[in-house]
Tab-separated table of C-alpha atoms and ligand atoms in Angstrom:
chain	number	residue	atom	x	y	z
A	1	MET	CA	115.623	-35.077	27.801
A	2	ASN	CA	112.936	-36.040	30.299
A	3	ALA	CA	113.993	-36.874	33.848
A	4	PRO	CA	113.190	-40.509	34.747
A	5	ARG	CA	109.753	-40.578	36.345
A	6	PRO	CA	109.310	-42.256	39.726
A	7	PRO	CA	107.122	-45.375	39.484
A	8	LEU	CA	103.400	-44.732	40.053
A	9	ARG	CA	101.995	-45.728	43.437
A	10	SER	CA	100.089	-49.018	43.492
A	11	LEU	CA	96.411	-48.886	44.429
A	12	ASP	CA	96.909	-50.955	47.596
A	13	ASP	CA	99.749	-48.736	48.698
A	14	ALA	CA	97.782	-45.557	47.951
A	15	LEU	CA	94.696	-46.843	49.776
A	16	ALA	CA	96.748	-47.827	52.840
A	17	ASP	CA	98.313	-44.371	52.810
A	18	LEU	CA	94.917	-42.663	52.505
A	19	LEU	CA	93.410	-44.718	55.310
A	20	ALA	CA	96.367	-44.001	57.558
A	21	ARG	CA	95.439	-40.324	57.185
A	22	ALA	CA	91.672	-40.781	57.570
A	23	THR	CA	91.481	-40.298	61.338
A	24	PRO	CA	87.825	-40.821	62.356
A	25	LEU	CA	86.127	-37.479	62.950
A	26	ALA	CA	84.757	-38.581	66.339
A	27	ARG	CA	81.789	-36.206	66.178
A	28	VAL	CA	78.716	-38.123	67.311
A	29	GLU	CA	75.062	-37.199	66.987
A	30	SER	CA	71.814	-38.859	67.904
A	31	VAL	CA	69.340	-39.626	65.118
A	32	SER	CA	65.894	-41.136	65.084
A	33	THR	CA	66.126	-44.834	64.217
A	34	PHE	CA	63.830	-43.961	61.300
A	35	ASP	CA	66.556	-41.737	59.833
A	36	ALA	CA	69.574	-43.968	60.475
A	37	ASP	CA	69.768	-45.568	57.023
A	38	GLY	CA	73.365	-45.419	55.740
A	39	ARG	CA	74.805	-43.915	58.916
A	40	VAL	CA	77.629	-45.475	60.935
A	41	LEU	CA	76.835	-46.542	64.491
A	42	ALA	CA	79.037	-44.811	67.070
A	43	GLN	CA	78.497	-47.098	70.100
A	44	ASP	CA	77.639	-50.768	70.716
A	45	GLN	CA	73.924	-51.292	71.325
A	46	VAL	CA	73.132	-53.807	74.082
A	47	SER	CA	69.691	-55.366	74.363
A	48	ALA	CA	67.799	-54.856	77.628
A	49	LEU	CA	65.373	-57.657	76.787
A	50	GLN	CA	64.915	-61.009	75.104
A	51	VAL	CA	63.459	-61.098	71.587
A	52	PRO	CA	60.988	-62.694	71.453
A	53	PRO	CA	60.194	-61.717	75.048
A	54	GLN	CA	58.515	-65.063	75.787
A	55	ASP	CA	57.864	-68.393	74.077
A	56	ASN	CA	55.145	-67.806	71.495
A	57	SER	CA	53.235	-69.623	68.825
A	58	SER	CA	54.300	-69.472	65.187
A	59	MET	CA	50.919	-70.838	64.025
A	60	ASP	CA	47.204	-70.353	64.475
A	61	GLY	CA	46.109	-73.544	66.284
A	62	TYR	CA	46.022	-75.078	69.750
A	63	ALA	CA	48.611	-75.226	72.506
A	64	LEU	CA	48.823	-78.577	74.270
A	65	ARG	CA	50.916	-80.838	76.448
A	66	CYS	CA	52.033	-83.805	74.290
A	67	ALA	CA	51.727	-86.259	77.205
A	68	ASP	CA	48.031	-85.283	77.675
A	69	LEU	CA	47.002	-85.982	74.071
A	70	ALA	CA	43.956	-88.226	74.016
A	71	ASP	CA	42.568	-90.242	71.088
A	72	GLY	CA	39.219	-88.546	71.293
A	73	ALA	CA	38.281	-84.877	71.322
A	74	MET	CA	39.552	-82.569	74.090
A	75	PRO	CA	37.963	-79.496	75.651
A	76	VAL	CA	39.311	-76.016	74.912
A	77	SER	CA	40.028	-74.255	78.231
A	78	GLN	CA	41.175	-70.775	77.138
A	79	ARG	CA	41.637	-68.518	74.137
A	80	ILE	CA	44.963	-66.633	73.697
A	81	PRO	CA	45.132	-63.971	70.962
A	82	ALA	CA	48.419	-62.191	70.206
A	83	GLY	CA	49.067	-59.422	72.714
A	84	SER	CA	47.201	-61.089	75.598
A	85	ALA	CA	48.515	-62.927	78.671
A	86	ALA	CA	48.074	-66.706	78.971
A	87	GLN	CA	46.861	-68.696	82.006
A	88	PRO	CA	48.684	-71.954	82.829
A	89	LEU	CA	47.315	-74.794	80.712
A	90	GLN	CA	44.719	-76.955	82.508
A	91	ALA	CA	45.649	-80.645	82.400
A	92	GLY	CA	43.869	-82.620	79.709
A	93	THR	CA	42.772	-79.546	77.709
A	94	LEU	CA	43.796	-77.531	74.669
A	95	ALA	CA	44.256	-73.752	74.536
A	96	ARG	CA	43.124	-71.921	71.396
A	97	ILE	CA	46.174	-69.877	70.306
A	98	PHE	CA	47.083	-67.491	67.497
A	99	THR	CA	50.368	-66.564	65.811
A	100	GLY	CA	52.558	-64.461	68.088
A	101	ALA	CA	50.526	-65.230	71.260
A	102	PRO	CA	52.419	-66.409	74.372
A	103	VAL	CA	52.510	-70.163	74.929
A	104	PRO	CA	50.755	-71.033	78.236
A	105	GLU	CA	52.834	-72.510	81.024
A	106	GLY	CA	52.593	-76.309	80.873
A	107	ALA	CA	52.123	-76.510	77.105
A	108	ASP	CA	54.989	-77.979	75.097
A	109	ALA	CA	53.767	-77.893	71.483
A	110	ILE	CA	51.299	-76.267	69.117
A	111	VAL	CA	49.091	-78.171	66.712
A	112	MET	CA	48.184	-76.071	63.716
A	113	GLN	CA	44.469	-75.592	63.144
A	114	GLU	CA	44.634	-77.388	59.755
A	115	ASP	CA	45.532	-80.574	61.696
A	116	THR	CA	42.463	-80.417	63.961
A	117	GLU	CA	38.723	-80.960	63.707
A	118	THR	CA	36.195	-78.988	65.777
A	119	LEU	CA	33.156	-81.040	66.815
A	120	VAL	CA	29.625	-79.660	67.235
A	121	ASP	CA	29.971	-79.586	71.021
A	122	GLY	CA	33.024	-77.296	70.695
A	123	THR	CA	35.593	-79.918	71.650
A	124	VAL	CA	38.536	-80.393	69.320
A	125	ARG	CA	40.114	-83.538	67.963
A	126	VAL	CA	43.832	-83.486	67.100
A	127	LEU	CA	44.220	-85.312	63.775
A	128	ARG	CA	48.000	-85.225	63.648
A	129	ALA	CA	50.021	-85.056	66.874
A	130	PRO	CA	52.733	-82.378	66.877
A	131	LEU	CA	56.286	-83.168	67.918
A	132	PRO	CA	57.374	-81.770	71.296
A	133	GLY	CA	58.389	-78.132	70.807
A	134	GLN	CA	56.754	-77.875	67.392
A	135	TRP	CA	55.591	-74.411	66.211
A	136	ILE	CA	56.961	-72.727	69.338
A	137	ARG	CA	59.291	-69.753	68.867
A	138	ARG	CA	61.570	-69.667	71.895
A	139	SER	CA	62.152	-66.618	74.042
A	140	GLY	CA	65.508	-65.080	73.105
A	141	GLU	CA	65.946	-67.114	69.928
A	142	ASP	CA	66.475	-63.816	68.039
A	143	VAL	CA	68.166	-61.660	70.713
A	144	THR	CA	69.394	-62.591	74.187
A	145	ARG	CA	69.262	-59.986	76.968
A	146	ASP	CA	72.661	-58.213	77.427
A	147	ASP	CA	73.829	-59.149	73.909
A	148	ALA	CA	75.514	-56.400	71.911
A	149	VAL	CA	73.323	-56.845	68.851
A	150	LEU	CA	74.762	-53.898	66.927
A	151	ARG	CA	78.401	-52.853	67.072
A	152	ALA	CA	80.132	-49.499	66.874
A	153	GLY	CA	81.445	-49.090	63.348
A	154	GLN	CA	78.582	-50.998	61.776
A	155	ARG	CA	76.899	-49.265	58.863
A	156	LEU	CA	73.141	-49.154	59.351
A	157	SER	CA	70.770	-50.358	56.649
A	158	PRO	CA	67.068	-51.244	56.803
A	159	ALA	CA	67.729	-54.608	58.515
A	160	GLU	CA	69.849	-53.007	61.282
A	161	MET	CA	67.188	-50.312	61.755
A	162	GLY	CA	64.538	-52.999	62.252
A	163	LEU	CA	66.720	-54.912	64.713
A	164	ALA	CA	67.395	-51.714	66.701
A	165	ALA	CA	63.655	-51.062	66.874
A	166	SER	CA	63.034	-54.664	68.009
A	167	ILE	CA	65.087	-53.986	71.149
A	168	GLY	CA	63.231	-50.745	71.806
A	169	LEU	CA	65.671	-48.149	70.457
A	170	ALA	CA	63.970	-45.042	69.045
A	171	GLU	CA	67.238	-43.128	68.673
A	172	LEU	CA	70.752	-44.185	67.753
A	173	PRO	CA	74.165	-42.566	68.255
A	174	VAL	CA	75.840	-42.244	64.850
A	175	ALA	CA	78.942	-40.584	63.440
A	176	ALA	CA	78.212	-37.020	62.346
A	177	ARG	CA	78.005	-36.445	58.623
A	178	PRO	CA	81.385	-35.572	57.048
A	179	ARG	CA	81.196	-32.059	55.565
A	180	VAL	CA	82.391	-32.228	51.981
A	181	ALA	CA	83.009	-29.325	49.606
A	182	LEU	CA	82.595	-30.458	46.011
A	183	PHE	CA	83.674	-28.618	42.907
A	184	SER	CA	84.359	-29.349	39.264
A	185	THR	CA	87.085	-27.727	37.214
A	186	GLY	CA	87.008	-27.126	33.473
A	187	ASP	CA	86.200	-24.156	31.216
A	188	GLU	CA	84.418	-26.537	28.833
A	189	LEU	CA	81.811	-27.497	31.453
A	190	VAL	CA	78.216	-26.340	31.209
A	191	MET	CA	75.510	-27.140	33.734
A	192	PRO	CA	72.532	-28.992	32.272
A	193	GLY	CA	69.579	-26.664	32.302
A	194	THR	CA	71.579	-23.520	31.582
A	195	VAL	CA	72.166	-24.095	27.853
A	196	PRO	CA	69.960	-26.372	25.708
A	197	PRO	CA	71.755	-29.107	23.708
A	198	GLN	CA	71.184	-27.357	20.331
A	199	ALA	CA	72.825	-24.165	21.618
A	200	MET	CA	75.998	-25.730	23.072
A	201	LYS	CA	79.129	-23.971	21.761
A	202	PRO	CA	81.866	-26.014	20.048
A	203	GLY	CA	84.009	-27.704	22.679
A	204	ALA	CA	81.438	-27.345	25.430
A	205	ILE	CA	80.236	-30.422	27.334
A	206	TYR	CA	77.766	-30.902	30.121
A	207	ASN	CA	79.079	-31.407	33.637
A	208	SER	CA	78.274	-35.011	34.440
A	209	ASN	CA	80.750	-35.658	37.263
A	210	ARG	CA	79.041	-33.195	39.551
A	211	PHE	CA	75.849	-35.219	39.439
A	212	PHE	CA	77.174	-38.668	40.249
A	213	LEU	CA	79.785	-37.425	42.731
A	214	ARG	CA	77.177	-35.523	44.699
A	215	ALA	CA	74.873	-38.548	44.749
A	216	MET	CA	77.697	-40.902	45.784
A	217	LEU	CA	78.669	-38.518	48.607
A	218	GLN	CA	75.095	-38.313	49.820
A	219	ARG	CA	74.740	-42.092	49.817
A	220	LEU	CA	77.786	-42.199	52.092
A	221	GLY	CA	76.079	-39.934	54.594
A	222	CYS	CA	77.976	-36.742	53.700
A	223	GLU	CA	76.721	-33.203	53.952
A	224	VAL	CA	77.679	-31.750	50.564
A	225	SER	CA	78.441	-28.101	49.822
A	226	ASP	CA	78.250	-27.958	46.060
A	227	LEU	CA	80.593	-25.155	45.008
A	228	GLY	CA	79.913	-25.466	41.299
A	229	ILE	CA	82.435	-25.079	38.505
A	230	VAL	CA	85.813	-23.398	38.998
A	231	PRO	CA	87.454	-21.957	35.862
A	232	ASP	CA	90.825	-23.223	34.649
A	233	GLN	CA	92.825	-20.402	36.224
A	234	ARG	CA	95.499	-20.630	38.874
A	235	GLU	CA	94.196	-17.783	41.036
A	236	ALA	CA	90.558	-18.877	40.871
A	237	THR	CA	91.580	-22.415	41.827
A	238	VAL	CA	93.663	-21.213	44.792
A	239	GLN	CA	90.794	-18.994	45.919
A	240	ALA	CA	88.217	-21.798	45.641
A	241	LEU	CA	90.409	-24.215	47.600
A	242	ARG	CA	91.138	-21.648	50.287
A	243	ASP	CA	87.437	-20.794	50.716
A	244	ALA	CA	86.464	-24.456	50.809
A	245	SER	CA	89.058	-25.387	53.431
A	246	ALA	CA	87.119	-23.573	56.166
A	247	GLY	CA	84.260	-25.575	57.635
A	248	HIS	CA	84.776	-28.738	55.602
A	249	ASP	CA	86.361	-32.063	56.441
A	250	LEU	CA	87.110	-32.854	52.797
A	251	ILE	CA	87.480	-30.855	49.601
A	252	LEU	CA	86.709	-33.047	46.593
A	253	THR	CA	87.429	-31.842	43.083
A	254	SER	CA	87.242	-33.382	39.632
A	255	GLY	CA	89.429	-32.540	36.678
A	256	GLY	CA	92.493	-30.357	36.322
A	257	VAL	CA	94.751	-32.764	38.183
A	258	SER	CA	96.991	-33.928	35.324
A	259	VAL	CA	100.136	-32.261	34.044
A	260	GLY	CA	98.762	-30.020	31.284
A	261	GLU	CA	99.112	-26.251	31.326
A	262	GLU	CA	95.392	-26.008	32.041
A	263	ASP	CA	95.669	-28.276	35.087
A	264	HIS	CA	95.898	-25.996	38.107
A	265	ILE	CA	94.891	-28.251	40.966
A	266	LYS	CA	98.318	-29.641	41.826
A	267	PRO	CA	100.186	-26.295	42.042
A	268	ALA	CA	97.238	-24.691	43.847
A	269	VAL	CA	97.204	-27.377	46.549
A	270	GLN	CA	100.966	-27.155	46.886
A	271	ALA	CA	100.742	-23.375	47.264
A	272	LEU	CA	98.198	-23.629	50.081
A	273	GLY	CA	99.097	-26.848	51.859
A	274	THR	CA	100.670	-30.192	51.076
A	275	LEU	CA	100.247	-32.707	48.306
A	276	ASP	CA	100.995	-36.145	49.767
A	277	LEU	CA	99.891	-38.479	47.026
A	278	TRP	CA	99.728	-38.015	43.282
A	279	GLN	CA	99.021	-40.489	40.485
A	280	ILE	CA	98.142	-44.136	40.916
A	281	ALA	CA	98.959	-47.085	38.696
A	282	ILE	CA	95.376	-47.927	37.754
A	283	LYS	CA	93.364	-47.658	34.560
A	284	PRO	CA	91.071	-45.814	34.467
A	285	GLY	CA	92.026	-43.334	37.176
A	286	LYS	CA	95.726	-42.508	37.082
A	287	PRO	CA	95.360	-38.764	37.848
A	288	PHE	CA	94.385	-38.942	41.526
A	289	ALA	CA	95.708	-36.635	44.228
A	290	TYR	CA	95.524	-36.441	48.020
A	291	GLY	CA	96.743	-33.612	50.189
A	292	ARG	CA	95.732	-31.155	52.865
A	293	VAL	CA	94.559	-27.563	52.629
A	294	GLY	CA	94.439	-26.000	56.075
A	295	ALA	CA	92.518	-28.343	58.376
A	296	ALA	CA	90.691	-30.005	55.479
A	297	HIS	CA	91.622	-33.144	53.587
A	298	PHE	CA	91.894	-32.638	49.849
A	299	ILE	CA	91.180	-35.251	47.188
A	300	GLY	CA	91.481	-34.465	43.493
A	301	LEU	CA	89.768	-36.891	41.126
A	302	PRO	CA	90.409	-37.209	37.399
A	303	GLY	CA	88.154	-35.311	35.009
A	304	ASN	CA	87.256	-38.208	32.758
A	305	PRO	CA	83.892	-39.393	34.055
A	306	VAL	CA	84.667	-43.124	34.324
A	307	SER	CA	88.016	-42.391	35.972
A	308	SER	CA	86.286	-40.097	38.420
A	309	PHE	CA	83.610	-42.691	39.152
A	310	VAL	CA	86.048	-45.575	39.634
A	311	THR	CA	88.518	-43.663	41.821
A	312	PHE	CA	85.658	-42.430	43.976
A	313	ALA	CA	84.403	-45.993	44.438
A	314	LEU	CA	87.834	-47.493	45.143
A	315	LEU	CA	89.480	-44.735	47.193
A	316	VAL	CA	87.131	-41.950	48.316
A	317	ARG	CA	84.401	-44.298	49.520
A	318	PRO	CA	86.609	-46.205	52.011
A	319	PHE	CA	88.192	-42.895	53.060
A	320	LEU	CA	84.792	-41.356	53.907
A	321	LEU	CA	83.593	-44.507	55.648
A	322	GLN	CA	86.679	-44.516	57.839
A	323	LEU	CA	86.181	-40.831	58.681
A	324	GLN	CA	82.859	-42.010	60.135
A	325	GLY	CA	84.499	-44.845	62.057
A	326	ALA	CA	83.120	-47.633	59.865
A	327	THR	CA	84.860	-51.004	60.139
A	328	ALA	CA	83.898	-52.523	56.748
A	329	LEU	CA	85.527	-50.317	54.134
A	330	THR	CA	85.880	-52.285	50.927
A	331	PRO	CA	83.420	-54.790	49.446
A	332	PRO	CA	84.434	-58.401	48.861
A	333	ALA	CA	85.407	-59.558	45.386
A	334	THR	CA	84.197	-62.844	43.913
A	335	ARG	CA	85.762	-65.039	41.232
A	336	LEU	CA	83.723	-65.449	38.052
A	337	PRO	CA	84.541	-66.752	34.579
A	338	ALA	CA	85.282	-64.160	31.882
A	339	HIS	CA	83.160	-64.679	28.777
A	340	PHE	CA	85.497	-62.402	26.832
A	341	ASP	CA	89.123	-61.990	25.835
A	342	TRP	CA	91.388	-59.141	26.927
A	343	PRO	CA	94.517	-59.858	24.940
A	344	ARG	CA	96.373	-56.534	25.260
A	345	PRO	CA	96.609	-55.685	28.948
A	346	ASP	CA	97.858	-52.373	30.279
A	347	LYS	CA	100.929	-52.130	32.499
A	348	ARG	CA	98.618	-50.660	35.148
A	349	ARG	CA	96.048	-52.576	37.203
A	350	GLU	CA	92.818	-52.308	35.208
A	351	PHE	CA	89.173	-52.066	36.229
A	352	LEU	CA	87.019	-53.252	33.348
A	353	ARG	CA	83.287	-52.541	33.124
A	354	VAL	CA	81.468	-55.856	32.866
A	355	ARG	CA	78.030	-57.356	33.362
A	356	ARG	CA	77.018	-60.737	34.775
A	357	ASN	CA	75.180	-62.860	32.223
A	358	ALA	CA	72.566	-65.596	32.602
A	359	GLN	CA	75.253	-68.301	32.248
A	360	GLY	CA	77.026	-67.065	35.387
A	361	GLY	CA	79.863	-65.483	33.440
A	362	LEU	CA	80.942	-61.926	32.703
A	363	ASP	CA	80.397	-59.973	29.493
A	364	LEU	CA	82.633	-57.023	28.669
A	365	PHE	CA	81.368	-53.616	27.574
A	366	ALA	CA	82.887	-53.060	24.113
A	367	ASN	CA	84.176	-49.514	24.718
A	368	GLN	CA	86.388	-49.297	27.807
A	369	SER	CA	87.378	-45.653	27.258
A	370	SER	CA	87.538	-43.599	30.445
A	371	GLY	CA	85.161	-41.054	28.944
A	372	VAL	CA	82.333	-43.505	28.226
A	373	LEU	CA	79.870	-43.345	31.113
A	374	THR	CA	77.544	-45.699	29.217
A	375	SER	CA	79.934	-48.500	30.255
A	376	VAL	CA	79.118	-47.915	33.919
A	377	VAL	CA	75.390	-47.745	33.270
A	378	TRP	CA	75.442	-50.928	31.174
A	379	GLY	CA	77.757	-52.747	33.587
A	380	ASP	CA	76.939	-54.145	37.013
A	381	GLY	CA	80.512	-54.544	38.168
A	382	LEU	CA	84.218	-54.132	37.653
A	383	VAL	CA	86.789	-56.780	36.848
A	384	ASP	CA	89.852	-56.075	38.959
A	385	LYS	CA	92.691	-57.212	36.713
A	386	PRO	CA	96.342	-57.367	37.816
A	387	PRO	CA	98.894	-55.240	35.900
A	388	GLY	CA	100.138	-56.694	32.644
A	389	SER	CA	98.046	-59.879	32.670
A	390	ALA	CA	95.861	-60.840	29.714
A	391	ILE	CA	92.462	-62.526	30.042
A	392	ALA	CA	91.386	-65.443	27.870
A	393	ARG	CA	87.747	-66.527	27.624
A	394	GLY	CA	86.981	-68.915	30.501
A	395	ASP	CA	89.590	-67.528	32.897
A	396	ALA	CA	88.360	-66.897	36.447
A	397	VAL	CA	88.665	-63.192	37.197
A	398	SER	CA	88.061	-61.016	40.230
A	399	PHE	CA	84.647	-59.275	40.150
A	400	ILE	CA	83.484	-56.398	42.357
A	401	SER	CA	79.788	-55.544	42.282
A	402	LEU	CA	78.906	-51.942	41.454
A	403	SER	CA	75.968	-51.989	43.832
A	404	ASP	CA	78.388	-52.844	46.651
A	405	LEU	CA	80.640	-49.986	45.553
A	406	LEU	CA	77.709	-47.575	45.505
A	407	ALA	CA	76.225	-48.633	48.836
B	1	AMP	P1	90.960	-33.034	32.908
B	1	AMP	O1	91.296	-34.036	33.955
B	1	AMP	O2	90.516	-31.735	33.468
B	1	AMP	O3	92.059	-32.911	31.920
B	1	AMP	O4	89.706	-33.638	32.128
B	1	AMP	C1	89.805	-34.847	31.425
B	1	AMP	C2	88.591	-35.043	30.550
B	1	AMP	O5	87.445	-35.149	31.357
B	1	AMP	C3	88.336	-33.898	29.596
B	1	AMP	O6	87.881	-34.443	28.376
B	1	AMP	C4	87.229	-33.123	30.280
B	1	AMP	O7	86.441	-32.414	29.361
B	1	AMP	C5	86.464	-34.203	30.966
B	1	AMP	N1	85.787	-33.690	32.153
B	1	AMP	C6	86.402	-33.003	33.146
B	1	AMP	N2	85.509	-32.681	34.116
B	1	AMP	C7	84.321	-33.169	33.717
B	1	AMP	C8	83.012	-33.138	34.267
B	1	AMP	N3	82.773	-32.551	35.437
B	1	AMP	N4	82.002	-33.742	33.584
B	1	AMP	C9	82.266	-34.346	32.407
B	1	AMP	N5	83.473	-34.407	31.831
B	1	AMP	C10	84.493	-33.828	32.469
B	2	MG	MG1	90.270	-29.885	32.722
């Protein structure tokens, strides 16, 4: 008779447990602002100047004082291109001005050149009077001096890089890259390029997990040591884990983490260190393990490609972001109508591969098997479905975008 099995850990519980163990690495390095994409900022960045630095024109036209506007034509007293300094505006005159040029002292509006007429004598008539303040971009309307415009823990993307440059920062302090050792387990695995498809032996499959896991790690700013494929043998697994534990913050494996005789990950981790978390009540992705080997964290992902992909996105991604001190760890979910039925729910919380359609609803990929990577390529998101609940067409369901999960 089988002993009663303890209930599987819930995803929320497992994630909270993982994050409680993900102490930020606190290694900081300085990178060129050019190279900061995807990195996590280590310190607040305070602006030493106003952006824009002074009031400037947002149009090509003429700067003027509204109270001086005459019915007839007015003389033009100076010309102010972008990048030059302006003289105070002479009373009763216009100043020729271009986009981005500083507004002269005394002027309180810009008339765009399309609303003016230049006469043969060079004087200019204003055809449509601007409102006070019109077409002037105010000093500091983007950034005020002494503002912390970027915060420690913020993940940098192209917009943040541009903002950092706009306050004069050529270098940024960021969390050092987590060092991750990656290996796949499975005697059936063959690396693409080593055996052509026609020559694959019965039972052999190409190693797909290695490719997307490495790319997902790199997108998260990790330095990846790719340790290849480890055979399904106890000793080889122990040896690979022991070797990987030196010089890495995280050892990430895929496959071999279930309960079969060919699954050696769990006993190997237990022999070398501790296994703190094993199996989660989600579908796909139940075989998931967390532990420690020496000073390194260990995470074992399922072998089935979709399970591996989904558990990486839901658990490993926030873990690695927190190691880098990031504050935003999980993307927001939105509610969208299901344009499909899911009448036979699993007891576990399910993550269904879906795609947004032109009607604003969600279509379901027909084959939800955990081995079918096509579902992830076809889909643009996951429906996060509570345990045991069915979905009927039209129900609002919780949707998480795959591009958010891959960012
Ligand atoms: P396992 O968790 O080792 O029992 O593997 C579960 C399933 O995933 C098996 O069908 C494996 O062949 C498959 N699998 C394991 N690792 C990989 C991999 N790296 N790439 C593609 N399929 C894999
Ligand atoms: Mg296996």
